GROMACS .gro file of C-alpha atoms in nm:
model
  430
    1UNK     CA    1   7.737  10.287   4.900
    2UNK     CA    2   7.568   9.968   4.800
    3UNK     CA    3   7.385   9.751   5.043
    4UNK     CA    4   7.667   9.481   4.967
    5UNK     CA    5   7.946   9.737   5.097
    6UNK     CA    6   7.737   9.784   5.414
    7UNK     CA    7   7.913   9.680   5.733
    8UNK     CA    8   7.716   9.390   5.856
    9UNK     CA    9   7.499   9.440   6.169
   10UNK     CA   10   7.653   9.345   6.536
   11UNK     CA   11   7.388   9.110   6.718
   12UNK     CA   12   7.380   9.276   7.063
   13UNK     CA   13   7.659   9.152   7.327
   14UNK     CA   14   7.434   8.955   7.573
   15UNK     CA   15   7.468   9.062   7.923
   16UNK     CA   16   7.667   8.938   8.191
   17UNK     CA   17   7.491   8.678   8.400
   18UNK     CA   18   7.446   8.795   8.741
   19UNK     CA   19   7.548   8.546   8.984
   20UNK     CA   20   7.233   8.395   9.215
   21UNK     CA   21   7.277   8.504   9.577
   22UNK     CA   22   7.010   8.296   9.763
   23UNK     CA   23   7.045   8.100  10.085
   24UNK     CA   24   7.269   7.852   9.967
   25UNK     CA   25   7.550   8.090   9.902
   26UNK     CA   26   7.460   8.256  10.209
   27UNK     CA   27   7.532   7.891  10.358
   28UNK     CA   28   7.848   7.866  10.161
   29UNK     CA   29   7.949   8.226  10.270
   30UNK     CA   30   7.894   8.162  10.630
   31UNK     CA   31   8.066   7.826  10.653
   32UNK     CA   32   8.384   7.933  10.444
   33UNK     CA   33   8.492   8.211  10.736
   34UNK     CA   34   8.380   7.973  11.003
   35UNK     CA   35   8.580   7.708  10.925
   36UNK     CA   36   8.891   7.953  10.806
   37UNK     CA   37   8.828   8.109  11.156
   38UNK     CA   38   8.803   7.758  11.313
   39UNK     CA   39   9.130   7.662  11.158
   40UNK     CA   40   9.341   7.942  11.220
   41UNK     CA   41   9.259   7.955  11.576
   42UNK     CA   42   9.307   7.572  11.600
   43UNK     CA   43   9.661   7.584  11.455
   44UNK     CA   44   9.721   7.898  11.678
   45UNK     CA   45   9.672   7.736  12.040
   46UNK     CA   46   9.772   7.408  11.935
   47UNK     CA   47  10.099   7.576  11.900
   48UNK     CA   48  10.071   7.760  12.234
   49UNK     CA   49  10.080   7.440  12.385
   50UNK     CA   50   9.669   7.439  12.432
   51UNK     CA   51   9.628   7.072  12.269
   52UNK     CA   52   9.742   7.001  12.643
   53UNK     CA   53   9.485   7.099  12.787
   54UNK     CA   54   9.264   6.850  13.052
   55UNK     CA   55   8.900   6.663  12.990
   56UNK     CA   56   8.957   6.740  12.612
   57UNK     CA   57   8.899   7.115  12.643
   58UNK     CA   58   9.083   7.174  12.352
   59UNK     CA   59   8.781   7.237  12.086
   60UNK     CA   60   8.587   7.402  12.374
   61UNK     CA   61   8.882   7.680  12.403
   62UNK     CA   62   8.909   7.715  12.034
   63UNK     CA   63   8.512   7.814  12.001
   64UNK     CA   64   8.567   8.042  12.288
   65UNK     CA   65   8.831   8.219  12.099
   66UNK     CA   66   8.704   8.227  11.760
   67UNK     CA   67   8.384   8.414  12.003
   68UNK     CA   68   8.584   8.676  12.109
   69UNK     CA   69   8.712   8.693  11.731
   70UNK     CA   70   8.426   8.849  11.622
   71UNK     CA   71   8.341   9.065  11.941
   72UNK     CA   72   8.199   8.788  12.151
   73UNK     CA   73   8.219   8.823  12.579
   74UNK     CA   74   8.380   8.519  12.788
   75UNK     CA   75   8.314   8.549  13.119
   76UNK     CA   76   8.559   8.355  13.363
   77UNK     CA   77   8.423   8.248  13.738
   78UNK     CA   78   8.508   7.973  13.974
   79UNK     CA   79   8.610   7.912  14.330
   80UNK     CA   80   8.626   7.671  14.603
   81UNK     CA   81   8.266   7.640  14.786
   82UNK     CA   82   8.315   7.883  15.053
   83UNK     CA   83   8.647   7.804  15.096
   84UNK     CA   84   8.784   7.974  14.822
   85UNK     CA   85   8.668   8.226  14.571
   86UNK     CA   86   8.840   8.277  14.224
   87UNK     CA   87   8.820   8.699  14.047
   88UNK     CA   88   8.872   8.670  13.731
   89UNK     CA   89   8.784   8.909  13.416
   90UNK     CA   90   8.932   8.895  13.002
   91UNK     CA   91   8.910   9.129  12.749
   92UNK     CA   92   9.122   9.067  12.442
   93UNK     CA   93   9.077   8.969  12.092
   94UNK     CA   94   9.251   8.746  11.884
   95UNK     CA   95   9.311   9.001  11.552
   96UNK     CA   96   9.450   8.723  11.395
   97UNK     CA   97   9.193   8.493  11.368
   98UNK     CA   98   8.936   8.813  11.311
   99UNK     CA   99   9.136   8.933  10.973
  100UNK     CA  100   9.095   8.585  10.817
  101UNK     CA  101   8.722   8.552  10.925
  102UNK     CA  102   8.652   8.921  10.787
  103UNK     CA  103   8.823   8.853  10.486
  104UNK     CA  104   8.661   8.516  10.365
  105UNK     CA  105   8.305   8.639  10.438
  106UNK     CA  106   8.369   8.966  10.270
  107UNK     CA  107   8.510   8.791   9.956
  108UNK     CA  108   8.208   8.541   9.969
  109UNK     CA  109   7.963   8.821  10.022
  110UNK     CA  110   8.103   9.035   9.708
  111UNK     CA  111   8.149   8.704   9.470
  112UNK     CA  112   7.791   8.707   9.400
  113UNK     CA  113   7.762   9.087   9.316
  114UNK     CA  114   8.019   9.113   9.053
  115UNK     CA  115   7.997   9.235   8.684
  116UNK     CA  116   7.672   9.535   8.841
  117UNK     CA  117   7.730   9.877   8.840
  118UNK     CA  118   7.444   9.958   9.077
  119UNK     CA  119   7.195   9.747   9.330
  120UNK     CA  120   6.910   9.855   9.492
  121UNK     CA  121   6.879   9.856   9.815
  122UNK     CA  122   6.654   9.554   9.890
  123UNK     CA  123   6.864   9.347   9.697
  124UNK     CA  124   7.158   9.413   9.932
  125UNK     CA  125   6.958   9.434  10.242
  126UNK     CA  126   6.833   9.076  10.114
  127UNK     CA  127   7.139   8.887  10.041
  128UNK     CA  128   7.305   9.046  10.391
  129UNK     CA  129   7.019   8.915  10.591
  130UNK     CA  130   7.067   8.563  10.457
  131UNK     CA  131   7.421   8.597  10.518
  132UNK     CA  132   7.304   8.747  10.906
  133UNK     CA  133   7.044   8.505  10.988
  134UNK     CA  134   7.293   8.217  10.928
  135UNK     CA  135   7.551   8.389  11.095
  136UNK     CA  136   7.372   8.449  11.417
  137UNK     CA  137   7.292   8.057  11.400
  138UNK     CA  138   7.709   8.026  11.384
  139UNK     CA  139   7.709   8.232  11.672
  140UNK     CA  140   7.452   8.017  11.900
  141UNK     CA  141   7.606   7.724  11.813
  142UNK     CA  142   7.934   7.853  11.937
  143UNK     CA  143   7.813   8.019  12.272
  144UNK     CA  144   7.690   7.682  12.356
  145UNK     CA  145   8.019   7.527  12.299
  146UNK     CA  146   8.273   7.787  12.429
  147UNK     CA  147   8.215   7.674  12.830
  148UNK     CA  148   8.422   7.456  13.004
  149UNK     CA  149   8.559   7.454  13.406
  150UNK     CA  150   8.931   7.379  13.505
  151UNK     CA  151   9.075   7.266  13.846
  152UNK     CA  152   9.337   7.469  14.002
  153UNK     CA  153   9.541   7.292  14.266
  154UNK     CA  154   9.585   7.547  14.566
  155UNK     CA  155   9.942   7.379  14.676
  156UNK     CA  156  10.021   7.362  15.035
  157UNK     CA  157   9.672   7.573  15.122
  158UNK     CA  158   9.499   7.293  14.960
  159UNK     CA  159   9.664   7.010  15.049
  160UNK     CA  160   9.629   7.128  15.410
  161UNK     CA  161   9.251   7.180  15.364
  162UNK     CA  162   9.208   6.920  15.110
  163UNK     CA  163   9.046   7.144  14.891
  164UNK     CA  164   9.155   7.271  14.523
  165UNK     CA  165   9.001   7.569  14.343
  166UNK     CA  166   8.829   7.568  13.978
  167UNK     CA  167   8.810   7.809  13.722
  168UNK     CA  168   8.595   7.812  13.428
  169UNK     CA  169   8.457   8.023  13.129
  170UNK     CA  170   8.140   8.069  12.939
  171UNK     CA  171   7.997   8.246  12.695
  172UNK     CA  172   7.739   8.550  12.734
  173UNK     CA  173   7.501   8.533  12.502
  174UNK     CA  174   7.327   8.796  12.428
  175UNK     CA  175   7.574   9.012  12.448
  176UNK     CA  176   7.770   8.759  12.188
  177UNK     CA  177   7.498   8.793  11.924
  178UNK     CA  178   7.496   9.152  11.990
  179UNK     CA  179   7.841   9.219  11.913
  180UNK     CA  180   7.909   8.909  11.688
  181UNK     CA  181   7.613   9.087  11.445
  182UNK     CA  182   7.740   9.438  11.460
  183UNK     CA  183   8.109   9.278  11.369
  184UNK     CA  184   7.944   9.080  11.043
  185UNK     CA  185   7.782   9.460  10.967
  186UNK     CA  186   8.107   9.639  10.989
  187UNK     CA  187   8.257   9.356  10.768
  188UNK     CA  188   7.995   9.352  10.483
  189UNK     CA  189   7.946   9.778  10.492
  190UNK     CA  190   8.357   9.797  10.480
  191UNK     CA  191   8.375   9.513  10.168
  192UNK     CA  192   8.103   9.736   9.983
  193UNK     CA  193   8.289  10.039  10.059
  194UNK     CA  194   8.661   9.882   9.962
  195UNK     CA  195   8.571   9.717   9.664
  196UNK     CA  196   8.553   9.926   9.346
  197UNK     CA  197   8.381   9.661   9.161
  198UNK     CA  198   8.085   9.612   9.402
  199UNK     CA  199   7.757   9.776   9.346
  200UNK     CA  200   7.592  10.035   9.542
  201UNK     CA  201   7.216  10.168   9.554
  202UNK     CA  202   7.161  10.490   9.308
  203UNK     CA  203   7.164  10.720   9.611
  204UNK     CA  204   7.462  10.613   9.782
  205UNK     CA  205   7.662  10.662   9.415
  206UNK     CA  206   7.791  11.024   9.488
  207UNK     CA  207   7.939  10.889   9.833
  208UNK     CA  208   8.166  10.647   9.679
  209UNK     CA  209   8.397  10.908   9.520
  210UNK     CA  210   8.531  11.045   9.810
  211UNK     CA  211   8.483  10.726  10.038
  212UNK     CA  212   8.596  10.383   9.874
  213UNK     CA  213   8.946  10.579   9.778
  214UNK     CA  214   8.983  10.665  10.144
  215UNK     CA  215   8.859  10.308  10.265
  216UNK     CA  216   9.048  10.103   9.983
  217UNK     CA  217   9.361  10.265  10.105
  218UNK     CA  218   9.333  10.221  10.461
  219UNK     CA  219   9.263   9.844  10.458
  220UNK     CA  220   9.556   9.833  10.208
  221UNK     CA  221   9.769  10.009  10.458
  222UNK     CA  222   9.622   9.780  10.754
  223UNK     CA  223   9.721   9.451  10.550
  224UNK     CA  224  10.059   9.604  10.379
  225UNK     CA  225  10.162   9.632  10.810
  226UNK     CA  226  10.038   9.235  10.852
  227UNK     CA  227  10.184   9.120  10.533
  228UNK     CA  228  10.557   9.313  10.647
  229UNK     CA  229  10.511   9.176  11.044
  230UNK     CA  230  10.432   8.778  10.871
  231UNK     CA  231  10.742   8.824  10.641
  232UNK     CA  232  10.949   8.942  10.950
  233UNK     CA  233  10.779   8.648  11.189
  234UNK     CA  234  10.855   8.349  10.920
  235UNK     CA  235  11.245   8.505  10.906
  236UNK     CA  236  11.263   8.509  11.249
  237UNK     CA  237  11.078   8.181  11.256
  238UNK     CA  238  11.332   7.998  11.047
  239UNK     CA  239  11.623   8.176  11.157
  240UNK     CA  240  11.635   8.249  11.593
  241UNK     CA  241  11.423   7.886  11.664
  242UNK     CA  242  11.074   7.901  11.923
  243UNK     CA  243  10.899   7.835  11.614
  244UNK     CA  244  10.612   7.706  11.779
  245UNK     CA  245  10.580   8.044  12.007
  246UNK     CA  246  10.656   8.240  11.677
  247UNK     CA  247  10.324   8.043  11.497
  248UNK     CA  248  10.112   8.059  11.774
  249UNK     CA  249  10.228   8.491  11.766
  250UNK     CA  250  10.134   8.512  11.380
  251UNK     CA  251   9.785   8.285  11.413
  252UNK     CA  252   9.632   8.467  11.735
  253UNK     CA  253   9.783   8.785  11.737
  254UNK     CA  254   9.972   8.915  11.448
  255UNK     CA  255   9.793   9.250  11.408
  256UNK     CA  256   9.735   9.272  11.754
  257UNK     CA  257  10.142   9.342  11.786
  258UNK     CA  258  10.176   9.459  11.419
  259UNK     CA  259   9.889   9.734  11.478
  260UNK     CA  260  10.035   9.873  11.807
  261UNK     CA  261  10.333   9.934  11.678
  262UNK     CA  262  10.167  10.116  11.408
  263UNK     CA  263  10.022  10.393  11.632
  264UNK     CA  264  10.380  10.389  11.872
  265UNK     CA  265  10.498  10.486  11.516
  266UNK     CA  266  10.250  10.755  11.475
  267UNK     CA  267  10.374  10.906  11.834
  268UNK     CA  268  10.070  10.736  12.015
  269UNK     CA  269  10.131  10.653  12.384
  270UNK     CA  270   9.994  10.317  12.553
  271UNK     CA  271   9.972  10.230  12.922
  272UNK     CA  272  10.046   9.882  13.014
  273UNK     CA  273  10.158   9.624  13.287
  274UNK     CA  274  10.212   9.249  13.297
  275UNK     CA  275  10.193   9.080  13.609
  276UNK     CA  276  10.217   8.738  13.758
  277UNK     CA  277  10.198   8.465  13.501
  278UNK     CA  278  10.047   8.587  13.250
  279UNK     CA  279  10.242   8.730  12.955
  280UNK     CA  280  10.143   8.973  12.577
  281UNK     CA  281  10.185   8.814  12.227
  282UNK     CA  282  10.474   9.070  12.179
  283UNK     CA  283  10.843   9.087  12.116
  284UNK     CA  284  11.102   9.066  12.387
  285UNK     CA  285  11.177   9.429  12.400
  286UNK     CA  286  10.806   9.566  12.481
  287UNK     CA  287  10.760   9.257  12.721
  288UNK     CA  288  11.068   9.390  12.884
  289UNK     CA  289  10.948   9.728  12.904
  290UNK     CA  290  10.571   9.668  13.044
  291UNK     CA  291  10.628   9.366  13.276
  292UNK     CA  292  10.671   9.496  13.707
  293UNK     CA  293  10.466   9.577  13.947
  294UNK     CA  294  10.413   9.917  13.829
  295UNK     CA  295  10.226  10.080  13.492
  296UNK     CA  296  10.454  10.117  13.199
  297UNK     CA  297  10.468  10.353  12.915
  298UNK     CA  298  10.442  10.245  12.565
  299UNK     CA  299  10.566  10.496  12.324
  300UNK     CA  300  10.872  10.590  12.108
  301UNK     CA  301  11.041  10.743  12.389
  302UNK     CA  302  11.044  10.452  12.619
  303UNK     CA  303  11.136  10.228  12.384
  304UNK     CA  304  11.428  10.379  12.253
  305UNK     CA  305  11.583  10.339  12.626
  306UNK     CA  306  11.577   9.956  12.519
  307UNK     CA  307  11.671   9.963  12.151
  308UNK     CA  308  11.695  10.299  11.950
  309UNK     CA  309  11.641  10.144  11.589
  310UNK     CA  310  11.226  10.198  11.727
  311UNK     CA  311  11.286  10.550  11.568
  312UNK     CA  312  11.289  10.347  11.242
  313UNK     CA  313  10.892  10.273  11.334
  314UNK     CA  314  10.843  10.660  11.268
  315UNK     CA  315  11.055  10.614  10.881
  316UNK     CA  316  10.822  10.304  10.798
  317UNK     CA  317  10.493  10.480  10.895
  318UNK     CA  318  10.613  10.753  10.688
  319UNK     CA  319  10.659  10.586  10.363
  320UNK     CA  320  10.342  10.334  10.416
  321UNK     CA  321  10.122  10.663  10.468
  322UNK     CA  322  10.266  10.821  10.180
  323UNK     CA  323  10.195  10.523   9.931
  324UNK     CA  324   9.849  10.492  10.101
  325UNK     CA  325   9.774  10.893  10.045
  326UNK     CA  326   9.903  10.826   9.636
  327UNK     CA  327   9.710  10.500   9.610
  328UNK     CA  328   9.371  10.689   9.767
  329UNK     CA  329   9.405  11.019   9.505
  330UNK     CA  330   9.531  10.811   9.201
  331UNK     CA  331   9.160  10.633   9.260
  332UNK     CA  332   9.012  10.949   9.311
  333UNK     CA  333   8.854  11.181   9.054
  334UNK     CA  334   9.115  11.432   8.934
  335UNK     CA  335   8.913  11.681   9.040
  336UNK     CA  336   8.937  11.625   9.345
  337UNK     CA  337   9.175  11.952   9.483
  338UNK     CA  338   9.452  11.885   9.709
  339UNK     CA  339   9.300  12.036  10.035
  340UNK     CA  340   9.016  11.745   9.985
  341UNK     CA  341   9.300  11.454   9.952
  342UNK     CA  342   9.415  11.591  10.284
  343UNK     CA  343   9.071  11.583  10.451
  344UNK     CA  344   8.966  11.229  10.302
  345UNK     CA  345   9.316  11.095  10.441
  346UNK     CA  346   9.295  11.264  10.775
  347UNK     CA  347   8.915  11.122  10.823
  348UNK     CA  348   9.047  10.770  10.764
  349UNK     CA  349   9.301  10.774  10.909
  350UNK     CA  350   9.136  10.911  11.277
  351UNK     CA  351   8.889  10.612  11.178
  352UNK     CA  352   9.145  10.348  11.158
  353UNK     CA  353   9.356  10.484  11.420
  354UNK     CA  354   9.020  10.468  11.672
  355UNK     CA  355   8.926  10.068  11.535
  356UNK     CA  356   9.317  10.016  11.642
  357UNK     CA  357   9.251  10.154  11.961
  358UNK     CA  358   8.934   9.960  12.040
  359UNK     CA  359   9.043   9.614  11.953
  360UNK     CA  360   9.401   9.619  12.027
  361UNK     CA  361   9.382   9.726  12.418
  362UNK     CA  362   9.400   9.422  12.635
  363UNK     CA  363   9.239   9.346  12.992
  364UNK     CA  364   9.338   9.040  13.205
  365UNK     CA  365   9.299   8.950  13.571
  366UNK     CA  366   9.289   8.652  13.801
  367UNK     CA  367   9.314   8.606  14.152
  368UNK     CA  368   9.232   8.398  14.449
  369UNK     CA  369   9.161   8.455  14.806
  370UNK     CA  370   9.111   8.172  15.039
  371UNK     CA  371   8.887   8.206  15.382
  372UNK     CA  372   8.879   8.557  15.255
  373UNK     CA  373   9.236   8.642  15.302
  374UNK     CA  374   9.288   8.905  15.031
  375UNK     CA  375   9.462   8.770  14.687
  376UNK     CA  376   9.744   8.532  14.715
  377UNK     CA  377   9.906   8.723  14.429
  378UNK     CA  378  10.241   8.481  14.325
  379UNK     CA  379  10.148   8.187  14.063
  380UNK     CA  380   9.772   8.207  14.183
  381UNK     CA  381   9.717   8.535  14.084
  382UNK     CA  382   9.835   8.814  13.832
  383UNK     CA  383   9.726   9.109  13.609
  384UNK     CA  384   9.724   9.228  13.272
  385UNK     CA  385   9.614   9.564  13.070
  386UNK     CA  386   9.706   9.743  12.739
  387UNK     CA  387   9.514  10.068  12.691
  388UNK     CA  388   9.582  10.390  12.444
  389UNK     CA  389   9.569  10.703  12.539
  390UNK     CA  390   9.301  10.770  12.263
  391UNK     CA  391   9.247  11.162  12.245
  392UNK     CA  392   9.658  11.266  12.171
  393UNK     CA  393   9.658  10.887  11.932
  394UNK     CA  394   9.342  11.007  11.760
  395UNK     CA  395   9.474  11.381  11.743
  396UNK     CA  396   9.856  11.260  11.576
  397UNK     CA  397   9.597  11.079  11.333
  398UNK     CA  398   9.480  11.416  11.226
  399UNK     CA  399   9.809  11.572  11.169
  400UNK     CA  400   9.955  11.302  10.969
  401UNK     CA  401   9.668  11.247  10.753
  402UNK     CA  402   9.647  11.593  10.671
  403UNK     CA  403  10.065  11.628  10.571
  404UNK     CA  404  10.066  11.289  10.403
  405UNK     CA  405   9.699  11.353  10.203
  406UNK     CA  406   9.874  11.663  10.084
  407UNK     CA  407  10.163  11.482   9.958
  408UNK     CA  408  10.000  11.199   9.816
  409UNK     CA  409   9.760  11.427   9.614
  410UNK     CA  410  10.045  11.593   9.491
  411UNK     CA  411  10.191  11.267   9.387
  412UNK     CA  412   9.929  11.162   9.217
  413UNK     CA  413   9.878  11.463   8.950
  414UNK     CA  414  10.078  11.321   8.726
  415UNK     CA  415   9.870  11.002   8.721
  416UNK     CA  416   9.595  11.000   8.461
  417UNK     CA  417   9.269  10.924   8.637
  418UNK     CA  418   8.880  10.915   8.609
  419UNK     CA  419   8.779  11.264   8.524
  420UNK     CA  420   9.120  11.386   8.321
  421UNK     CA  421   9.099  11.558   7.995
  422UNK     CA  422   9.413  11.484   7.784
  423UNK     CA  423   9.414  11.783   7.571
  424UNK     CA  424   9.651  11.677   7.273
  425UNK     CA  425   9.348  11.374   7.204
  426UNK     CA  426   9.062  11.564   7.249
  427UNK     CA  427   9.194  11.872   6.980
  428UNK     CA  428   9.305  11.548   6.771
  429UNK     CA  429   8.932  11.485   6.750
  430UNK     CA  430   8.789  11.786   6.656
   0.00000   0.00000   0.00000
């Protein structure tokens, strides 16, 4: 062969520029899931009615809830001099306004790191704490503006003392920063861990093969539930009227509903009572069911003394399991056996079953007693609680991980994946 017939030499491909992540996308990072959080929660109360609210209290209520959001603790007090004295106490989080938050700062965070294969570990430690040091300067600036005090007329007590009662909120700091930095932690390890694309440091490599499967299908099966309950709320939206009360549902607390219903599916049992004027994000057949004097059970049985087509829960979690337990082994290595698909699925599955459980329950009290007569109960005072029963939720989680990992595994033998030898090509070659 002549040097003319000689295939001409390749200049070498130049490599992929790797995106800067310095402090100003930290900045950019930061502000994108503040404002997106911001927003959502704005649009959310303003259609509960909240825009209402006296001495322009409106923004002050919006950076309370965008604090408890991301973990943040509100604490309520008030009274009446020694007249009066106001118990109050509020535990819930807006899931709603969380899912949008977590997923614009996870996308923001894994933007820069695209196009790697692997990232040492300072480099990720670095570009987090950027992303964490501005963050926790988010979070001050919101504790200082999530206070604000309300008057609460006392009716014919106070006209006849000429007194009224006031009830306000705050935010706790410490604890805010606390909890508001451990959220941003479990958001940026969970986007690492989900995203097949993003790097990893050289040790943590041999994790990923049986964790990001497992992870990447559990936030797939956590979002397939929100995107089904948002289709479902804009039909009903559009269809039955109380669109505003519908809105305000899907911006606070979509998954807070859409979640719960999730475990009830799974056979989980919840204990719950609504009392006095205060009322669950939830549709008319569980408010129905929890609201008395007395503690209600949440579970399939209950609820199919109200409307039987609940059972239908039970057909839905099936199939959504299944397609996560395929989606998790068709990612996997194919050498991955059957008995480990089952495992992986299980241990996710307890894991997202036990977040559920810890974000969805619900805690709510106010009342008011005046020259130290007890609580005057009626429109002055009520109560409010949503808790699991964890151990028997976290114990179904088991057995239907196990059945459906099985399945899925199965499934997914006939898909070719990383690690498969295709016979017929590889005798071709020899």
């Amino acid at each position: 062969m002549s040097p003319h017939t000689l295939p001409p030499r390749q200049a070498p491909a130049p490599e992929r520029a790797v995106a800067r992540h310095g402090w100003l996308q930290a900045l950019a990072t930061v502000l994108a899931g503040l404002i997106a959080m911001i927003v959502t929660a704005s649009l959310g109360l303003w259609a509960a009615g909240a825009a209402d609210l006296p001495d322009g209290a409106f923004p002050r209520v919006v950076a309370a809830t965008v604090v408890t959001a991301v973990g943040g603790t509100i604490e309520l007090s008030g009274g009446a001099g020694a007249f009066a004295e106001t118990q109050a106490g509020l535990t819930v989080v807006p899931l709603s306004v969380t899912l949008v938050g977590a997923l614009v700062i996870a996308a923001g965070f894994l933007r820069p790191l695209r196009h790697r294969a692997v990232a040492g570990a300072a480099e990720l430690a670095g570009w987090a704490v950027r992303v964490a040091v501005l963050w926790l300067a988010a979070l001050i600036g919101l504790a200082v503006a999530a206070r604000q005090t309300f008057e609460i007329p006392l009716g014919d007590v106070g006209d006849f003392f000429g007194t009224s009662a006031d009830v306000g909120f705050e935010t706790a700091v410490v604890p805010t920063l606390f909890f508001g930095l451990l959220w941003l932690a479990g958001v940026l390890v969970l986007a690492l861990l989900v995203s097949r694309g993003a790097p990893l440091p050289a040790r943590l490599l041999r994790f990923q093969e049986s964790v990001r499967p497992a992870a990447y299908a559990m936030v797939g099966l956590l979002l397939a539930y929100v995107g089904l309950g948002l289709l479902i709320g804009i039909v009903v939206a559009l269809t039955r009227g109380h669109a505003a009360e519908t809105a305000a549902v899907i911006l606070l607390g979509l998954p807070n509903v859409l979640w719960l219903t999730f475990t009830i599916g799974l056979g989980a049992t919840w204990d719950s009572q609504v009392e006095g004027p205060f009322g669950l994000p939830m549709p008319k057949i569980l408010d129905d069911v929890v609201r008395g004097p007395d503690v209600s059970t949440l579970n399939l049985g209950s609820l199919a003394e109200y409307d039987g087509r609940v059972w239908w829960l039970v057909a839905v979690n099936a199939l959504l399991l299944l397609v996560a337990a395929f989606v998790m082994a068709a990612r996997s290595p194919a050498r991955v056996r059957l008995w480990q698909h089952a495992v992986h699925m299980a241990a996710a599955l307890v894991l997202t079953v036990l977040t559920i459980c810890l974000v969805a329950r619900v805690s709510a009290h106010y009342g008011l007693s005046v020259i130290g007569i007890g609580d005057l109960g009626g429109d002055l005072g009520g109560e409010l609680f949503l808790r699991p029963h964890l151990w028997s939720a976290l114990g179904l989680a088991v057995l239907w991980g196990l059945v459906t990992g099985f399945l899925g595994g199965m499934l997914a033998k006939g898909v070719r994946r990383r690690g498969a030898v295709d016979t017929d090509d590889d005798l071709g070659h020899r």
